[in-house]
Short mmCIF file of C-alpha atoms in Angstrom, two decimals:
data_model
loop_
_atom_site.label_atom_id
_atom_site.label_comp_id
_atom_site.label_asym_id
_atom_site.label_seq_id
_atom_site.Cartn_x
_atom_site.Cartn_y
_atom_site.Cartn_z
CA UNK S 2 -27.68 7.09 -1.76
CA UNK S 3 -25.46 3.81 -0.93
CA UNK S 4 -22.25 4.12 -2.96
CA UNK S 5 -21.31 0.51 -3.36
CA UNK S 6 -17.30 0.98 -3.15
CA UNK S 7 -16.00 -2.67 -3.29
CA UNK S 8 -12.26 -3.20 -2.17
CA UNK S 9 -10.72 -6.34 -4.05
CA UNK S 10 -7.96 -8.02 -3.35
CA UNK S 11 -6.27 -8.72 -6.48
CA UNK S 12 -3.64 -5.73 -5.65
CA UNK S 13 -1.75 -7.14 -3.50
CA UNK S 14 -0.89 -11.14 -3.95
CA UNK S 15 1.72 -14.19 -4.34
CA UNK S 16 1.37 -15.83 -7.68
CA UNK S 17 1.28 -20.30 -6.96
CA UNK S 18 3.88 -20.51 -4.48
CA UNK S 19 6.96 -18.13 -5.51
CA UNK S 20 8.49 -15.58 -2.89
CA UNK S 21 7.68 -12.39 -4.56
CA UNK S 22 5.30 -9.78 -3.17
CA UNK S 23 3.87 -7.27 -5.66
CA UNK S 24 2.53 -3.80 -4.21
CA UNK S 25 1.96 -0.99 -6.51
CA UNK S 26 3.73 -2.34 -9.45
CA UNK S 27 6.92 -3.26 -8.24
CA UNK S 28 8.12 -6.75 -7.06
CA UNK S 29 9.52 -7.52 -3.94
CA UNK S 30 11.72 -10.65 -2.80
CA UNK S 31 10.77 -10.64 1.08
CA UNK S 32 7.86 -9.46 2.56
CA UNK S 33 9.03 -7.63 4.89
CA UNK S 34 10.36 -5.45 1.89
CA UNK S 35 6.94 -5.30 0.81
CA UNK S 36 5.23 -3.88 3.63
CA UNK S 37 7.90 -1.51 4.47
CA UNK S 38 6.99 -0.16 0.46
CA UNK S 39 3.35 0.12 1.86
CA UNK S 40 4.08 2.00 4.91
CA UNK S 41 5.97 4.46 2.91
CA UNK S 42 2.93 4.44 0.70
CA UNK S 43 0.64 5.80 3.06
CA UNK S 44 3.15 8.10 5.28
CA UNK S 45 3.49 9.84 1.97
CA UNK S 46 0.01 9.99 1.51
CA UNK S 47 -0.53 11.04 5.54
CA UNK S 48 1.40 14.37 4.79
CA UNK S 49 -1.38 15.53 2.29
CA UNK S 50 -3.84 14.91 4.92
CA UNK S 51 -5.67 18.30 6.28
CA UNK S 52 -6.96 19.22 9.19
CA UNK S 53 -10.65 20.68 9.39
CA UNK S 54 -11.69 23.90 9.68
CA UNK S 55 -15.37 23.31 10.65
CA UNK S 56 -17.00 22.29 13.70
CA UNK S 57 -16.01 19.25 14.52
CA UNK S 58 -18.71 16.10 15.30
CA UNK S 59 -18.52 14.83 18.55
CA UNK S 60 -17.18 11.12 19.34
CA UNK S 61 -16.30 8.09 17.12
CA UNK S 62 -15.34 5.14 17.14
CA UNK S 63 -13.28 3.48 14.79
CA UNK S 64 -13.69 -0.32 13.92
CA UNK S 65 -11.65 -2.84 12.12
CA UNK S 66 -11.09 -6.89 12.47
CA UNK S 67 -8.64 -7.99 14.36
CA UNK S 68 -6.08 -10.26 12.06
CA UNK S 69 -7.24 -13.40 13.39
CA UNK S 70 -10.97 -12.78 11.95
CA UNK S 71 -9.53 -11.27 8.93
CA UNK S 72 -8.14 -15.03 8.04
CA UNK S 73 -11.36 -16.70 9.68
CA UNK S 74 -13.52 -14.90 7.26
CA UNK S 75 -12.15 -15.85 4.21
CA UNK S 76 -11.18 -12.01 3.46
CA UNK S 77 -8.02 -14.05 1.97
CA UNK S 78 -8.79 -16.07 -1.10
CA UNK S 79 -9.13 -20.14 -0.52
CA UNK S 80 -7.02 -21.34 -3.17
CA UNK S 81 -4.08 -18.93 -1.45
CA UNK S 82 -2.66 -21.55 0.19
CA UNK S 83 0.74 -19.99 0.54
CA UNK S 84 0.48 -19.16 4.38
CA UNK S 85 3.20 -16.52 4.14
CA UNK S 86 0.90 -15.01 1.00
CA UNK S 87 -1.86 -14.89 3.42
CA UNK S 88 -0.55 -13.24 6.19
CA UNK S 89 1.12 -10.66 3.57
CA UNK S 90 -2.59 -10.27 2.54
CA UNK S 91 -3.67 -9.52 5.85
CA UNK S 92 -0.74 -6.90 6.40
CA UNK S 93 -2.27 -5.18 3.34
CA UNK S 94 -5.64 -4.67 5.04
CA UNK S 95 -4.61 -4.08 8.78
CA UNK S 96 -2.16 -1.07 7.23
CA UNK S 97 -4.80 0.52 4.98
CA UNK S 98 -7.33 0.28 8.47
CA UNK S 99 -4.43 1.99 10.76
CA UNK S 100 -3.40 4.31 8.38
CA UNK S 101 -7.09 5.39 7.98
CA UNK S 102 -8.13 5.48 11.65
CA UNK S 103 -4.52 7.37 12.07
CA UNK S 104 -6.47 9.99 8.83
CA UNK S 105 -9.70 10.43 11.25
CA UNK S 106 -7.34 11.27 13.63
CA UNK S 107 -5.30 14.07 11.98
CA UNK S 108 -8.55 15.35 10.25
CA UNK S 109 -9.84 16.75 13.10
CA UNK S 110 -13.19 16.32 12.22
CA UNK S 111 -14.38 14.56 15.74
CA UNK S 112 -13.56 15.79 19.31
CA UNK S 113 -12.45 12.17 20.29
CA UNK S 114 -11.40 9.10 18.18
CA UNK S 115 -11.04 5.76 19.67
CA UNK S 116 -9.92 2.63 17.90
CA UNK S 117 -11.42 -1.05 18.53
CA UNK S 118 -10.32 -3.87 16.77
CA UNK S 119 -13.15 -6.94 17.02
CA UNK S 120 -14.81 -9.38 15.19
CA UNK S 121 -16.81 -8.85 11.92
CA UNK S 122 -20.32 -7.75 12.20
CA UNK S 123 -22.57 -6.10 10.36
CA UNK S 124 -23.04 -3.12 12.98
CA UNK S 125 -20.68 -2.60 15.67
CA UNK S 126 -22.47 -1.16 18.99
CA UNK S 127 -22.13 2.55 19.71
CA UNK S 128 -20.90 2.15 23.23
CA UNK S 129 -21.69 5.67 23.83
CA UNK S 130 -20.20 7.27 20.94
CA UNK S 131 -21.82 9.35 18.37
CA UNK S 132 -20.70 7.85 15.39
CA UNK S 133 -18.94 4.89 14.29
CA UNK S 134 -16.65 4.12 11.48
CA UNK S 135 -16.23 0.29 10.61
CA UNK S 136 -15.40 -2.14 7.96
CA UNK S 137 -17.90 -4.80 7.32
CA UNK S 138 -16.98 -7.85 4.60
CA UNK S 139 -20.48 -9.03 3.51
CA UNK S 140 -18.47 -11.60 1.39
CA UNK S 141 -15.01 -13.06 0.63
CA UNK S 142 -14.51 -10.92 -2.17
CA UNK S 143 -15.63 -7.41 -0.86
CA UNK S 144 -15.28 -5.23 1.98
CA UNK S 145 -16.84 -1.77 2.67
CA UNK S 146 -15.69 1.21 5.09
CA UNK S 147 -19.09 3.39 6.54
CA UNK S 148 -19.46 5.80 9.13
CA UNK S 149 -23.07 5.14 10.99
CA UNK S 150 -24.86 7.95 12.94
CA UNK S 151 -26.21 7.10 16.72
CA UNK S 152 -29.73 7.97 14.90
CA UNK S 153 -28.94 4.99 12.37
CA UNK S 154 -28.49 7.04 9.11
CA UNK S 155 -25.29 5.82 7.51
CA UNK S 156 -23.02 6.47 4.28
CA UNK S 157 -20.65 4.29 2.57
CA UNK S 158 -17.33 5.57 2.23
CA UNK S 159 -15.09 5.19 -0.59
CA UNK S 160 -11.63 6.50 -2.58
CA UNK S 161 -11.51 8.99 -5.37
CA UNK S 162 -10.18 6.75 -8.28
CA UNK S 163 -9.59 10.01 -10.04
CA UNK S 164 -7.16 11.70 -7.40
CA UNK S 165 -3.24 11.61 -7.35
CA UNK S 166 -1.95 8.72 -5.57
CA UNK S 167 -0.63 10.59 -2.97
CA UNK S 168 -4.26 12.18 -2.41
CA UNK S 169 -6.05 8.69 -1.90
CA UNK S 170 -6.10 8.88 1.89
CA UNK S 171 -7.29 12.47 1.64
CA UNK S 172 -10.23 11.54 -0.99
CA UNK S 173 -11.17 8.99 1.92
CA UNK S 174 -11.46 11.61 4.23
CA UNK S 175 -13.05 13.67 1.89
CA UNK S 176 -16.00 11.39 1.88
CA UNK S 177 -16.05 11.13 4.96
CA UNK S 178 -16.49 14.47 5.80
CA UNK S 179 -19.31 15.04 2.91
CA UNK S 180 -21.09 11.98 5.06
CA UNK S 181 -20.65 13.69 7.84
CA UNK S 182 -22.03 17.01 6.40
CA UNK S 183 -24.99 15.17 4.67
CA UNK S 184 -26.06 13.53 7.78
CA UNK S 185 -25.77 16.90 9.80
CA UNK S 186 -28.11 19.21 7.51
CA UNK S 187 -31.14 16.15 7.25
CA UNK S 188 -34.45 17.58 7.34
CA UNK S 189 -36.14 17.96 10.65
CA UNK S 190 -39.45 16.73 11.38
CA UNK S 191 -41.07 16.63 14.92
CA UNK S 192 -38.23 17.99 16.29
CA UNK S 193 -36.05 15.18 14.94
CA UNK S 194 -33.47 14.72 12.24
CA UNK S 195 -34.53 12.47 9.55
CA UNK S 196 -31.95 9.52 8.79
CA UNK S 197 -30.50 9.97 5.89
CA UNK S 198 -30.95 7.30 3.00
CA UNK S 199 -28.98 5.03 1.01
CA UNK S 200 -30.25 2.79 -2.28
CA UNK S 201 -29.98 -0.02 -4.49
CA UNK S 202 -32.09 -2.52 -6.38
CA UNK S 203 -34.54 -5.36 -5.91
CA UNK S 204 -37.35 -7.21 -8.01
CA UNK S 205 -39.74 -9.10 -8.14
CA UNK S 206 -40.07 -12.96 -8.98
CA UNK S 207 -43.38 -13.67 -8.36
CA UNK S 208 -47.23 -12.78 -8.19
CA UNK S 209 -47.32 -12.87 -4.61
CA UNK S 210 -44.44 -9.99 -3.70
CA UNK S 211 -41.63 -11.60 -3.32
CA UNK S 212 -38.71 -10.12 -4.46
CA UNK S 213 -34.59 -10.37 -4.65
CA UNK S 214 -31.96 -7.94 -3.88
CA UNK S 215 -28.14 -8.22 -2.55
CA UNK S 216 -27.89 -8.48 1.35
CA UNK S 217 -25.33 -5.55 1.75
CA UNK S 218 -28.65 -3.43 0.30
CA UNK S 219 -31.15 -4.14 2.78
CA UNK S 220 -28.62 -4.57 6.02
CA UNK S 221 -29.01 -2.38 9.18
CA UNK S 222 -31.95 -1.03 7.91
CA UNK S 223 -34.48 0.18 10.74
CA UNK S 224 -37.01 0.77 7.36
CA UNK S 225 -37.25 -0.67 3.54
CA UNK S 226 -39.30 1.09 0.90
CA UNK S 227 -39.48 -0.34 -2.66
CA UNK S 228 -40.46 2.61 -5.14
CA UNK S 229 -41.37 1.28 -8.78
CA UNK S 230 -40.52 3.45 -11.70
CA UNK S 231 -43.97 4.33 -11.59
CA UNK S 232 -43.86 6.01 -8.84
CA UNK S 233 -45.78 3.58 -6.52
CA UNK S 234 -44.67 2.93 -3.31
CA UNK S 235 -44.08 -0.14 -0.55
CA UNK S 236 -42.96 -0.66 2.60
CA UNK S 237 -40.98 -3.96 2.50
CA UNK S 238 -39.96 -6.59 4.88
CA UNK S 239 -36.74 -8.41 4.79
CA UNK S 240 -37.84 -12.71 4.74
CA UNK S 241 -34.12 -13.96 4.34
CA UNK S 242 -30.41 -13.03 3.93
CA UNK S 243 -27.09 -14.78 2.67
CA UNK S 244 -24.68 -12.44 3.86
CA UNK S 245 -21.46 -14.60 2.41
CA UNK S 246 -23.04 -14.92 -1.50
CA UNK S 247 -24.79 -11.76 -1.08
CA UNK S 248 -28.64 -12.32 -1.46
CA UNK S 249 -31.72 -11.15 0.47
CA UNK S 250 -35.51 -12.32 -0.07
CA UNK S 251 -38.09 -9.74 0.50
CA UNK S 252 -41.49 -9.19 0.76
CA UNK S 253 -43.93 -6.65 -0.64
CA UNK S 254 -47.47 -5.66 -0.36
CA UNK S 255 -47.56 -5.41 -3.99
CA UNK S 256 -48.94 -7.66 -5.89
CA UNK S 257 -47.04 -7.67 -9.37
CA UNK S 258 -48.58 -9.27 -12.58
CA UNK S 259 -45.18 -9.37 -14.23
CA UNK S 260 -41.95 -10.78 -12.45
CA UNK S 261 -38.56 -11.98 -13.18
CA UNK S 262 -38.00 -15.24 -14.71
CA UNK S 263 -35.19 -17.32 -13.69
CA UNK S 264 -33.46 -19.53 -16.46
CA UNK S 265 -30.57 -21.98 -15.23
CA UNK S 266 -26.97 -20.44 -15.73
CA UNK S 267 -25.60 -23.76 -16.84
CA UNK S 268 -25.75 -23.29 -19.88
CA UNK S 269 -24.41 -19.66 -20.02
CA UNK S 270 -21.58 -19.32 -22.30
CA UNK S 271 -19.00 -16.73 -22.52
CA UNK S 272 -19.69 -13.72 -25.10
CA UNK S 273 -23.74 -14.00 -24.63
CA UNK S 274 -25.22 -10.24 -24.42
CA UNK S 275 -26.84 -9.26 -20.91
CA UNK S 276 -28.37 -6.35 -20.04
CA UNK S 277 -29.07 -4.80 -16.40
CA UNK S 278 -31.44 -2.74 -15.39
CA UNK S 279 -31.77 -0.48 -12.00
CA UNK S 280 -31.02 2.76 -10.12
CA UNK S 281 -27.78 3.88 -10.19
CA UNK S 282 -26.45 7.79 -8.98
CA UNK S 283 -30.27 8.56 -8.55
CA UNK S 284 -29.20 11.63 -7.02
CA UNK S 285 -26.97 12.11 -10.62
CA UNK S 286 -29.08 10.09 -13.04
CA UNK S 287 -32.38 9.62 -14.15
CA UNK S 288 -34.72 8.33 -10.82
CA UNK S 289 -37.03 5.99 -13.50
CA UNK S 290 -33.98 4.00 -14.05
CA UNK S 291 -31.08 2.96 -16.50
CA UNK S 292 -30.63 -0.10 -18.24
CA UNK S 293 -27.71 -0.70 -19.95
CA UNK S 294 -25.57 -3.76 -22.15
CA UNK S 295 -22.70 -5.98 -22.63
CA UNK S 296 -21.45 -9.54 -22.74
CA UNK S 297 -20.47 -12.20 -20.34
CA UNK S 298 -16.67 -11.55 -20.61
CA UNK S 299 -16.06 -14.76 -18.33
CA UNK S 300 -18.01 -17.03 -16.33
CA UNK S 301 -15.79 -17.06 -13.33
CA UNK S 302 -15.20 -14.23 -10.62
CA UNK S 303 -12.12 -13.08 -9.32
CA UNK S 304 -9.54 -16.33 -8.74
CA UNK S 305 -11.61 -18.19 -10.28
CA UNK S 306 -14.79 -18.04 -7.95
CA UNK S 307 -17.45 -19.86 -9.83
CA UNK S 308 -20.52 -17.85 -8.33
CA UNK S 309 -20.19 -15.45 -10.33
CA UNK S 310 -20.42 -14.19 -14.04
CA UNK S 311 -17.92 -11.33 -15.04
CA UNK S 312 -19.32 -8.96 -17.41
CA UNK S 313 -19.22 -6.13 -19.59
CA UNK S 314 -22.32 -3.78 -19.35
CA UNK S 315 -21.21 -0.77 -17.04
CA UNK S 316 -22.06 -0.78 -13.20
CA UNK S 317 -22.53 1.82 -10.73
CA UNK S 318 -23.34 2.64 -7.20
CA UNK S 319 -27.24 1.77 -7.17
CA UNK S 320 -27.42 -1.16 -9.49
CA UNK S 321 -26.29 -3.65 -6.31
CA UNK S 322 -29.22 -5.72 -6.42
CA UNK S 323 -30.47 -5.72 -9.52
CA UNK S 324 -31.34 -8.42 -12.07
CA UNK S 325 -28.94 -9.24 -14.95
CA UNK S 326 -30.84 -10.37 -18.09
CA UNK S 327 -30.19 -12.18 -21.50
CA UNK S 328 -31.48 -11.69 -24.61
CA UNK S 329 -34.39 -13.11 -24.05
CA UNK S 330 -35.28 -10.73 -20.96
CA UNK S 331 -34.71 -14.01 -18.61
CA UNK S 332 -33.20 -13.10 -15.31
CA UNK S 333 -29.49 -15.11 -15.21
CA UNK S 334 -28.25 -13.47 -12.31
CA UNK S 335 -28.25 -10.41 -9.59
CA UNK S 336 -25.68 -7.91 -10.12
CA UNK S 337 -23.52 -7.63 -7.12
CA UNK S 338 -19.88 -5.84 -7.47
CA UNK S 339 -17.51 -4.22 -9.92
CA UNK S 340 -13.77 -4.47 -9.55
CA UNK S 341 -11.91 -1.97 -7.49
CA UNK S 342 -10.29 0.58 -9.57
CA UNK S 343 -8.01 2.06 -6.99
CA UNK S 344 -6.60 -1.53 -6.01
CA UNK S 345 -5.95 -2.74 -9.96
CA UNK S 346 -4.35 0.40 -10.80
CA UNK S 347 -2.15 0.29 -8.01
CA UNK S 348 -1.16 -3.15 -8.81
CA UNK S 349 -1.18 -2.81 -13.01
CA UNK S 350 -0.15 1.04 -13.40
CA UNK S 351 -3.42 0.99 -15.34
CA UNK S 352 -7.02 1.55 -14.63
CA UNK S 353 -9.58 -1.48 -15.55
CA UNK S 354 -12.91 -0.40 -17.25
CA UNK S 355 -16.45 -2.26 -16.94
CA UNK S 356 -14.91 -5.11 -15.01
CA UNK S 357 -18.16 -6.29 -13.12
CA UNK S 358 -19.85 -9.03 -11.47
CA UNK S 359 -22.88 -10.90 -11.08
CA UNK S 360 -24.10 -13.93 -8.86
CA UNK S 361 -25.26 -16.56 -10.85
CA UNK S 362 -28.90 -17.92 -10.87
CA UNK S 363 -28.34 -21.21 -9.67
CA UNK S 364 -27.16 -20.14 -6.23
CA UNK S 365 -29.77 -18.16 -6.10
CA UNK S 366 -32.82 -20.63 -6.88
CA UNK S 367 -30.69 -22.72 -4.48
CA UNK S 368 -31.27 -19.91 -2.14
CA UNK S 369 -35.00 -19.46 -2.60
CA UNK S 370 -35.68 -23.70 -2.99
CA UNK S 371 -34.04 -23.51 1.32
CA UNK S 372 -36.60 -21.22 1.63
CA UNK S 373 -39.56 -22.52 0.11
CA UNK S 374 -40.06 -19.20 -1.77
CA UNK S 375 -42.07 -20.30 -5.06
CA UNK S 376 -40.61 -18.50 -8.57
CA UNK S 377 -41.14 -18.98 -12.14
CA UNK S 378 -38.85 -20.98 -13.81
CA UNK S 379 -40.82 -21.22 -16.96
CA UNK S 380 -38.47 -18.99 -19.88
CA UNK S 381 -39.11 -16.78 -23.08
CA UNK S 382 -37.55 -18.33 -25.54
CA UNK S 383 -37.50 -15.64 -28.29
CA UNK S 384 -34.98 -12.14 -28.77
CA UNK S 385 -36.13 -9.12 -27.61
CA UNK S 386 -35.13 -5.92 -28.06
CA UNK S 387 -33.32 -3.95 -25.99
CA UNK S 388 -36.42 -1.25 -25.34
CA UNK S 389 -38.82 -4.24 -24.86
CA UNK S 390 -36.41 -5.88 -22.84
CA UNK S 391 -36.55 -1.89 -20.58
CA UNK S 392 -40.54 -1.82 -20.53
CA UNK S 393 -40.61 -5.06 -19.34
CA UNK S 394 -38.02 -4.75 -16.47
CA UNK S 395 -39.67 -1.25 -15.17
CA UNK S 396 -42.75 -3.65 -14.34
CA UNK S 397 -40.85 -5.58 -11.55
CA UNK S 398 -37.40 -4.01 -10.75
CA UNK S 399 -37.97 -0.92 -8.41
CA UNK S 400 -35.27 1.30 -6.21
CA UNK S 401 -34.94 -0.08 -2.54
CA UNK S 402 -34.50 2.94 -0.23
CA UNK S 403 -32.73 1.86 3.40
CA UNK S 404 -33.40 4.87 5.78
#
């Protein structure tokens, strides 16, 4: 299953245009003070770092932007227009990257590591290696570390919020090697390993199989299934993706007689309850789904960014994807991130709960207008409970499986 780990970059900042650079809670006056507190950071955390024991995997190559495309790609917020804030922003990133590669290294857990720094892409070429391990930014406000098997299955890889800050590097590894592990013991059919799987959401908005997910869901994916909660089945085809804001069109077999409705997030307001439905920790939680509630908290992202909603009702790996309702059961938006934990705490000294995100509707019927991809904008107009609300959501949201 996809675990959805989304690094944020609220940890690490300039506030307007004043010299101070905050890491981990404390305040610095230069920079260079700043990043030396980071590099001490991680050394500490490089000392807890073990070596494996087990058979180690063959060859891998590790992948991270160089700094130039880290700017290019707006991994640094726009309305940052402190230059030196910037390039302390970048520091951050290419740190956390070295330190990490330096991790694979010490682990032991491949016979040969070699680094390559190069422009963003969605999936870096083997070159004759066995695995790769890269960082891919689908948008400005995310980024994502996975290792990638030469037979295409791949795992996300994330931090243990939960660990001992001196243990973070080591939790990275850690998922790295149960990746690793996972991919190894796959089935065999034929004579050949199966690719493992990861997951998310998608659904549908109209009668002719056309459906929405988030782009990071469907990427790199040499197969698409859509399973309903019902237990039916589709192979589906990717039509479109937005790999900046995060959207994908797809397209189904299926012919659904119930679909999303869209209604216009302009006239959204803040404290209006929402409800998601979708798959999250199938392997964990129940695989006919889980729906659950909150409020918009604010209708602005991080800095600001006006794509998004923030909200309330809790997120986990699996719900990427997934539709974000009102009262009403009208689709307002597709749920696409929650807040980094591990980067908030290390700023804050304190760990943020149900922070989460959603893209709003109108990019997305802007999305699907550039496409000529027909959808019903015609709302309900009355409450609905929050069970009705469930039935009617299991008849067009379904799990997308990415083998």
């Amino acid at each position: 299953m996809k675990k959805s780990i989304t690094l944020l970059f609220l940890a690490f900042y300039i506030s307007g245009c004043a010299s101070t650079y905050t890491y981990n809670g404390t305040t610095y006056s230069s920079r260079n003070d700043a990043v030396n507190a980071i590099h001490n950071f991680y050394s500490r955390n490089m000392d807890y770092v073990s070596e494996s024991t087990s058979e180690k995997n063959g060859s891998a190559l590790f992948v991270f932007p160089t700094r130039f495309e880290y700017l290019k790609n707006g991994l640094i917020n726009p309305h940052n227009t402190n230059e030196d804030g910037r390039q302390y922003l970048v520091d951050t990133m290419e740190i956390n990257a070295k330190y990490l590669f330096d991790a694979v290294k010490k682990s032991q857990l491949f016979n040969k590591v070699d680094l390559q720094r190069t422009s963003l892409t969605k999936s870096p070429s083997f070159s004759g290696y066995d695995y790769i391990i890269w960082q891919y930014l689908p948008n400005p406000q995310q980024t994502s570390w996975y290792v990638q098997r030469k037979d295409g299955s791949r795992s996300n890889l994330g931090f243990d919020f939960g660990t001992n800050q001196h243990l973070r590097i080591q939790s990275w590894v850690n998922s790295l090697k149960l990746a690793l592990k996972n991919a190894n013991k796959g089935p065999i059919e034929g004579g050949k390993r199966t690719p493992s799987t990861s997951s998310g959401t998608g659904f549908f908005i109209n009668q002719h199989g056309y459906g929405l997910t988030n782009a990071h869901v469907v990427s790199n994916c040499s197969d698409i299934t859509l399973k309903m909660p019902n237990q039916q089945t589709s192979k589906i085809t990717l039509i479109k993706a937005d790999q900046i804001n995060d959207i994908a069109i797809f397209k189904s077999s299926m012919k659904p007689t119930s679909y999303g409705k869209l209604r216009s997030t302009k006239s959204i307001k803040a404290g209006e309850p929402v409800s998601l439905y979708g798959f999250p920790l199938v392997s964990t939680l129940s695989t006919s789904g889980n729906v659950t509630s909150g409020n918009v908290s604010a209708l602005t992202g991080i800095r600001d960014d006006s794509r998004f909603f923030q909200i309330t009702a809790p997120v986990q790996p699996g719900n990427s994807g997934g539709p974000l309702f009102d009262d009403k059961g009208n689709v307002i938006g597709i749920v696409t991130e929650k807040l980094n934990a591990l980067y908030i705490a290390a700023q804050t000294g304190d760990i943020p709960q149900n922070v989460n995100f959603s893209l709003k509707n109108n990019l997305i019927i802007n999305f699907l207008d550039t496409n000529n991809i027909p959808y019903s904008s015609t709302i309900n107009s009355k409450i609905i409970s929050l069970v009705d609300l469930t039935e009617k959501a299991k008849e067009f949201t379904g799990q997308i499986l990415c083998n």
